PDB file of C-alpha atoms in Angstrom:
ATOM      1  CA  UNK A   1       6.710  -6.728  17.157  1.00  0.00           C
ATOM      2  CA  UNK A   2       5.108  -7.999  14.194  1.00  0.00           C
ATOM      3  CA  UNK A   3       4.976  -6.373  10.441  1.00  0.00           C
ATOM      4  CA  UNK A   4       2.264  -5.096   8.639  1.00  0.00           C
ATOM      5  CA  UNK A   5       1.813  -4.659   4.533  1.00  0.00           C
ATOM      6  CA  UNK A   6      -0.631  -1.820   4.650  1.00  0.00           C
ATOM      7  CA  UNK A   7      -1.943  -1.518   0.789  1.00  0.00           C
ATOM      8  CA  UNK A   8      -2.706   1.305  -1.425  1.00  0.00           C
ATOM      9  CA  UNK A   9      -4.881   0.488  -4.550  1.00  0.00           C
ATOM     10  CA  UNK A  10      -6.545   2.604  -6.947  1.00  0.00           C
ATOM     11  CA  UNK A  11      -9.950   2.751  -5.443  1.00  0.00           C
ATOM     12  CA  UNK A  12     -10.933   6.510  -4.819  1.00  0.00           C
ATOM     13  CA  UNK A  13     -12.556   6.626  -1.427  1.00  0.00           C
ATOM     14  CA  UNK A  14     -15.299   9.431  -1.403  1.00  0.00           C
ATOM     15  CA  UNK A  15     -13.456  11.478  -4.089  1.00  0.00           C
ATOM     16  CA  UNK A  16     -13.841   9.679  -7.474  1.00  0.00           C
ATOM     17  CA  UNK A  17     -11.679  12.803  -9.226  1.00  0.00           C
ATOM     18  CA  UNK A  18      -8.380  11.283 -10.391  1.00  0.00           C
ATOM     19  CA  UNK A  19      -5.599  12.966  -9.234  1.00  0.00           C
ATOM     20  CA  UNK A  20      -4.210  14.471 -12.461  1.00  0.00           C
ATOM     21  CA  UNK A  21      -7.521  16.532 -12.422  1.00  0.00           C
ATOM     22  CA  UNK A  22      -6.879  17.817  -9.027  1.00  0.00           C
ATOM     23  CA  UNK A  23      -5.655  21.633  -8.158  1.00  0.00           C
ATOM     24  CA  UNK A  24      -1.969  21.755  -7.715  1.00  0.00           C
ATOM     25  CA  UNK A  25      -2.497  22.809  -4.059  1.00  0.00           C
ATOM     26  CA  UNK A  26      -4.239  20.154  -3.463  1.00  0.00           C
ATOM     27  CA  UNK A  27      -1.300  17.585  -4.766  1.00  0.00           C
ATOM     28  CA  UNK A  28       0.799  19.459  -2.805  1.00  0.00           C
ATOM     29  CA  UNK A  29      -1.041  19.112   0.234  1.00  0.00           C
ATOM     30  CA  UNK A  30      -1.606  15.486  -0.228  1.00  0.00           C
ATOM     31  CA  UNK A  31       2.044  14.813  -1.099  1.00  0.00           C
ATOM     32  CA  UNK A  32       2.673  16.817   2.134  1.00  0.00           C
ATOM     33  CA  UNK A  33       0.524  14.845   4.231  1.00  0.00           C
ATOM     34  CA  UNK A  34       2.432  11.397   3.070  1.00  0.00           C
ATOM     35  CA  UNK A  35       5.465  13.223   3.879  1.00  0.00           C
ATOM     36  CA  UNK A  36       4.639  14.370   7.995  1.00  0.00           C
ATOM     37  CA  UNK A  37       2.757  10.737   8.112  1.00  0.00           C
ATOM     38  CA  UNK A  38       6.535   9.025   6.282  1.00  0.00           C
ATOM     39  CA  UNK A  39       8.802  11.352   8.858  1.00  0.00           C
ATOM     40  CA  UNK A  40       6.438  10.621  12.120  1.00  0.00           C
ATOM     41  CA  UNK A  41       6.776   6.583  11.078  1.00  0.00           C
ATOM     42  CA  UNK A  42      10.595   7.301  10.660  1.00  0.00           C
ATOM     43  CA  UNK A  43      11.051   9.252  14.065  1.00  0.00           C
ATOM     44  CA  UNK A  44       8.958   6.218  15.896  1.00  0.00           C
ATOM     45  CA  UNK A  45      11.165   3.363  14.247  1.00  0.00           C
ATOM     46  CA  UNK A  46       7.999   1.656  12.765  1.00  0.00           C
ATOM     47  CA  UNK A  47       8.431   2.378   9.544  1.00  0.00           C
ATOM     48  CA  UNK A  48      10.229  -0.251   7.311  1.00  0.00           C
ATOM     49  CA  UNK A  49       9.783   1.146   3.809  1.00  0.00           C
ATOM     50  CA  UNK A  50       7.554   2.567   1.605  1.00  0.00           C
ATOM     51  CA  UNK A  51       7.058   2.972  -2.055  1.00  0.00           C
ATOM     52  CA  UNK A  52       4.285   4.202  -4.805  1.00  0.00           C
ATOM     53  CA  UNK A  53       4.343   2.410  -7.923  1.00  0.00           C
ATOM     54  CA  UNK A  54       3.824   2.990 -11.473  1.00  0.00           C
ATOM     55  CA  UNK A  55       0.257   3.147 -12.585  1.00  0.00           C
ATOM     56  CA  UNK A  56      -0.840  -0.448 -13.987  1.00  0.00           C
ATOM     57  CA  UNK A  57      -0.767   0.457 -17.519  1.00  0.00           C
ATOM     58  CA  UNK A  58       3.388   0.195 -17.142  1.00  0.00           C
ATOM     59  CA  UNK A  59       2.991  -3.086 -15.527  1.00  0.00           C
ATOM     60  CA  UNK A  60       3.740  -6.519 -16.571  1.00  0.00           C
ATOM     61  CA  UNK A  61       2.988 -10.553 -15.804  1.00  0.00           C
ATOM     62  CA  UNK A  62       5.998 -12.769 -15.925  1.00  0.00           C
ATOM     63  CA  UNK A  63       5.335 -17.006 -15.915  1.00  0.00           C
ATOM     64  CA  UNK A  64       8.279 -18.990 -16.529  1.00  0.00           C
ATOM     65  CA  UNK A  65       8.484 -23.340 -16.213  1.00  0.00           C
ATOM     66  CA  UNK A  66      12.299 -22.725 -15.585  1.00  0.00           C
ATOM     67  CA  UNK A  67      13.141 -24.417 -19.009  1.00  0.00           C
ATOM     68  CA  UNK A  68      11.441 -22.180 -21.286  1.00  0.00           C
ATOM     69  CA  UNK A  69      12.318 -18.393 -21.934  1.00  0.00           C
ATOM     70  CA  UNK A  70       9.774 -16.246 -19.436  1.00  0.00           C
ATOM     71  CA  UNK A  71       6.947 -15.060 -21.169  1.00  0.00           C
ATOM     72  CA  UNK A  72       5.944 -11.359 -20.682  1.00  0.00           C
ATOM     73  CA  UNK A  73       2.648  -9.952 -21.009  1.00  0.00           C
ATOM     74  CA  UNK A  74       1.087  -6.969 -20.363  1.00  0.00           C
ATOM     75  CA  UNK A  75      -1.551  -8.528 -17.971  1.00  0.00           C
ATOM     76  CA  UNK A  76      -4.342 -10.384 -17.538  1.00  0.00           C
ATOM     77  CA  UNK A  77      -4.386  -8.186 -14.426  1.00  0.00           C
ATOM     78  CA  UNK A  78      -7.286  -7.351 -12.026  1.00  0.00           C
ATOM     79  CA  UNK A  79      -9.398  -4.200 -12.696  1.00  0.00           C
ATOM     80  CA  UNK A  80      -7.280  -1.069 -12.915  1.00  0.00           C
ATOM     81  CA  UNK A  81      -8.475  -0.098  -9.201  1.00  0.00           C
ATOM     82  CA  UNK A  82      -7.518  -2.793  -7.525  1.00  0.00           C
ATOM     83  CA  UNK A  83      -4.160  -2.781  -8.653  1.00  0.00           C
ATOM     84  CA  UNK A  84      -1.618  -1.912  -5.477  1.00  0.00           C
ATOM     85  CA  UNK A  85      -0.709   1.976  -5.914  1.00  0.00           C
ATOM     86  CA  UNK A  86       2.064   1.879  -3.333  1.00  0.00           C
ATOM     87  CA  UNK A  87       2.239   0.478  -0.049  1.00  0.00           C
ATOM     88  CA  UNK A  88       4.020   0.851   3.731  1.00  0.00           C
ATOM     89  CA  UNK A  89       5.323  -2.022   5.707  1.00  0.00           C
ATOM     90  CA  UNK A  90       5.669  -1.185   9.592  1.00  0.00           C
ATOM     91  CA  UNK A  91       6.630  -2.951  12.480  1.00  0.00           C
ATOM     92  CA  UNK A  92       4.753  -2.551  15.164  1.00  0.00           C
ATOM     93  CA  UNK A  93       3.441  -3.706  18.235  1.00  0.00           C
ATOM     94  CA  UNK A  94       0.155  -4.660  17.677  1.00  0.00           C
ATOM     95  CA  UNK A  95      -2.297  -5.298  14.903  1.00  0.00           C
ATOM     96  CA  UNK A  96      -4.372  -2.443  16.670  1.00  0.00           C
ATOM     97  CA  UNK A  97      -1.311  -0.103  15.732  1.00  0.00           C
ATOM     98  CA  UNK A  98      -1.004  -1.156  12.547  1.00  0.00           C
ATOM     99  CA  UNK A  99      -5.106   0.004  12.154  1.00  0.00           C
ATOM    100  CA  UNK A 100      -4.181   3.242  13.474  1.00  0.00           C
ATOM    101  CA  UNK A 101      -1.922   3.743  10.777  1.00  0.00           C
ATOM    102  CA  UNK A 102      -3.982   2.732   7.873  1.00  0.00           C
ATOM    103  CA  UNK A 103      -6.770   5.083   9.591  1.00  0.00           C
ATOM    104  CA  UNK A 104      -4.221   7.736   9.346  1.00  0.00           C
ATOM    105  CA  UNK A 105      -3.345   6.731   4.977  1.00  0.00           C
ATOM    106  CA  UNK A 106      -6.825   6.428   4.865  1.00  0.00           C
ATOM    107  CA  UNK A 107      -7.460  10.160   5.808  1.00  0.00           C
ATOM    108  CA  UNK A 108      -5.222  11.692   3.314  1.00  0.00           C
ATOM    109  CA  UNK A 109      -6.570  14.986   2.021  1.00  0.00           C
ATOM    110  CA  UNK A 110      -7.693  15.487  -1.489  1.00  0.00           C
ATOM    111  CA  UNK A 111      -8.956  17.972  -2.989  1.00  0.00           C
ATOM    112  CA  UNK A 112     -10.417  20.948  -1.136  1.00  0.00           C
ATOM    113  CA  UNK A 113      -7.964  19.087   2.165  1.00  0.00           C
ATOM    114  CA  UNK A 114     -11.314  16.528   2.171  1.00  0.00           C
ATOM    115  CA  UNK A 115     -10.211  13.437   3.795  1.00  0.00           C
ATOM    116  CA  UNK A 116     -10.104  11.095   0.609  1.00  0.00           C
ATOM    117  CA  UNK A 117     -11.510   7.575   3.154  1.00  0.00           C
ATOM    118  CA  UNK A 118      -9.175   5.483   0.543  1.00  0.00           C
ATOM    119  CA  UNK A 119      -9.775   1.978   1.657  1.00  0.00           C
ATOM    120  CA  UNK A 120      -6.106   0.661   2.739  1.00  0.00           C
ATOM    121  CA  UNK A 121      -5.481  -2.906   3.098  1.00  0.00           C
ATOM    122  CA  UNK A 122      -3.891  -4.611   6.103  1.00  0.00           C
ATOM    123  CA  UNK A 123      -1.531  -7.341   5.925  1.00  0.00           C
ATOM    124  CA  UNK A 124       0.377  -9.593   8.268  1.00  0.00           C
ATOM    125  CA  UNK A 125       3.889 -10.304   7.253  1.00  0.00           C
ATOM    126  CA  UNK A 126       4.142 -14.061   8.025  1.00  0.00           C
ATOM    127  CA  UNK A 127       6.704 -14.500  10.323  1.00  0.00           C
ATOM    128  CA  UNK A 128       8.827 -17.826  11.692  1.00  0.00           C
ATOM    129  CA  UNK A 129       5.943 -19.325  13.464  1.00  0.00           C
ATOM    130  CA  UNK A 130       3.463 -18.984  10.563  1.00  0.00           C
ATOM    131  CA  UNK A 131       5.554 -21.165   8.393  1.00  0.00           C
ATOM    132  CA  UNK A 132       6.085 -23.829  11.371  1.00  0.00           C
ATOM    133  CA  UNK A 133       2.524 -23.816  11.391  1.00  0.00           C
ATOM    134  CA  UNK A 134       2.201 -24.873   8.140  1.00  0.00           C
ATOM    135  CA  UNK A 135       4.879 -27.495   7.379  1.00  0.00           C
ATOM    136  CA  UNK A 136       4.058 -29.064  11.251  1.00  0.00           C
ATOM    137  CA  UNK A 137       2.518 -32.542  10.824  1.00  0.00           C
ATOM    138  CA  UNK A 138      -1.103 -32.963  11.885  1.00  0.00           C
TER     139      UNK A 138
END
């Protein structure tokens, strides 16, 4: 078993209307959608954990030289729609799986139950191995 990150950002997919334009049906039904799609992971044990996050305007950039007080700013952060939106980590057998369940964020409905096509990241969690790799001589 290995774990995936599998990213939500702000990028739209084929519907550019934001969200807090959309019909209240429709958020409803998209909400619902995350909701069979959280329950299904659940009932299979792949699902780790989940989480949306605040839009990037409430976000923040922390540095700290471990002497120093941290300083806080309010970015320089990457354009607004690449900024994660949520995300899901899974554990599953195969990178092929974790594909299959990006396909399946990718196809939540919008509005009008149109399949949004949200591009969703995927991520390997680096496991044991990975870091071996790295710190083995060469």
């Amino acid at each position: 078993m290995a774990k995936y990150l599998l990213i939500v950002d702000y990028r739209p997919g084929v519907v550019e209307t934001p969200m807090e334009q959309w019909a209240p049906q429709d958020i409803a039904a998209h909400m619902d959608y995350y909701t069979a799609l959280r329950h299904e992971l659940l009932d299979s044990g792949e699902l780790v954990d989940q989480h949306a996050l605040t839009g990037p305007e409430r976000g923040k950039e922390v540095t700290s030289d471990g002497v120093n007080p941290p300083v806080v700013t309010d970015g320089p952060f990457a354009e607004s729609k690449e900024m994660l939106a949520g995300f899901q980590l899974v554990d599953v057998e195969s990178e092929a799986r974790a594909i299959e369940i990006a396909a399946r964020i990718s196809q939540v409905p919008g509005p009008g139950g149109v399949p949004l096509q949200q591009p969703i990241g995927v991520r390997r969690v680096m496991d044991a191995a990975d870091f071996e790799l790295l710190t083995s001589e060469v």
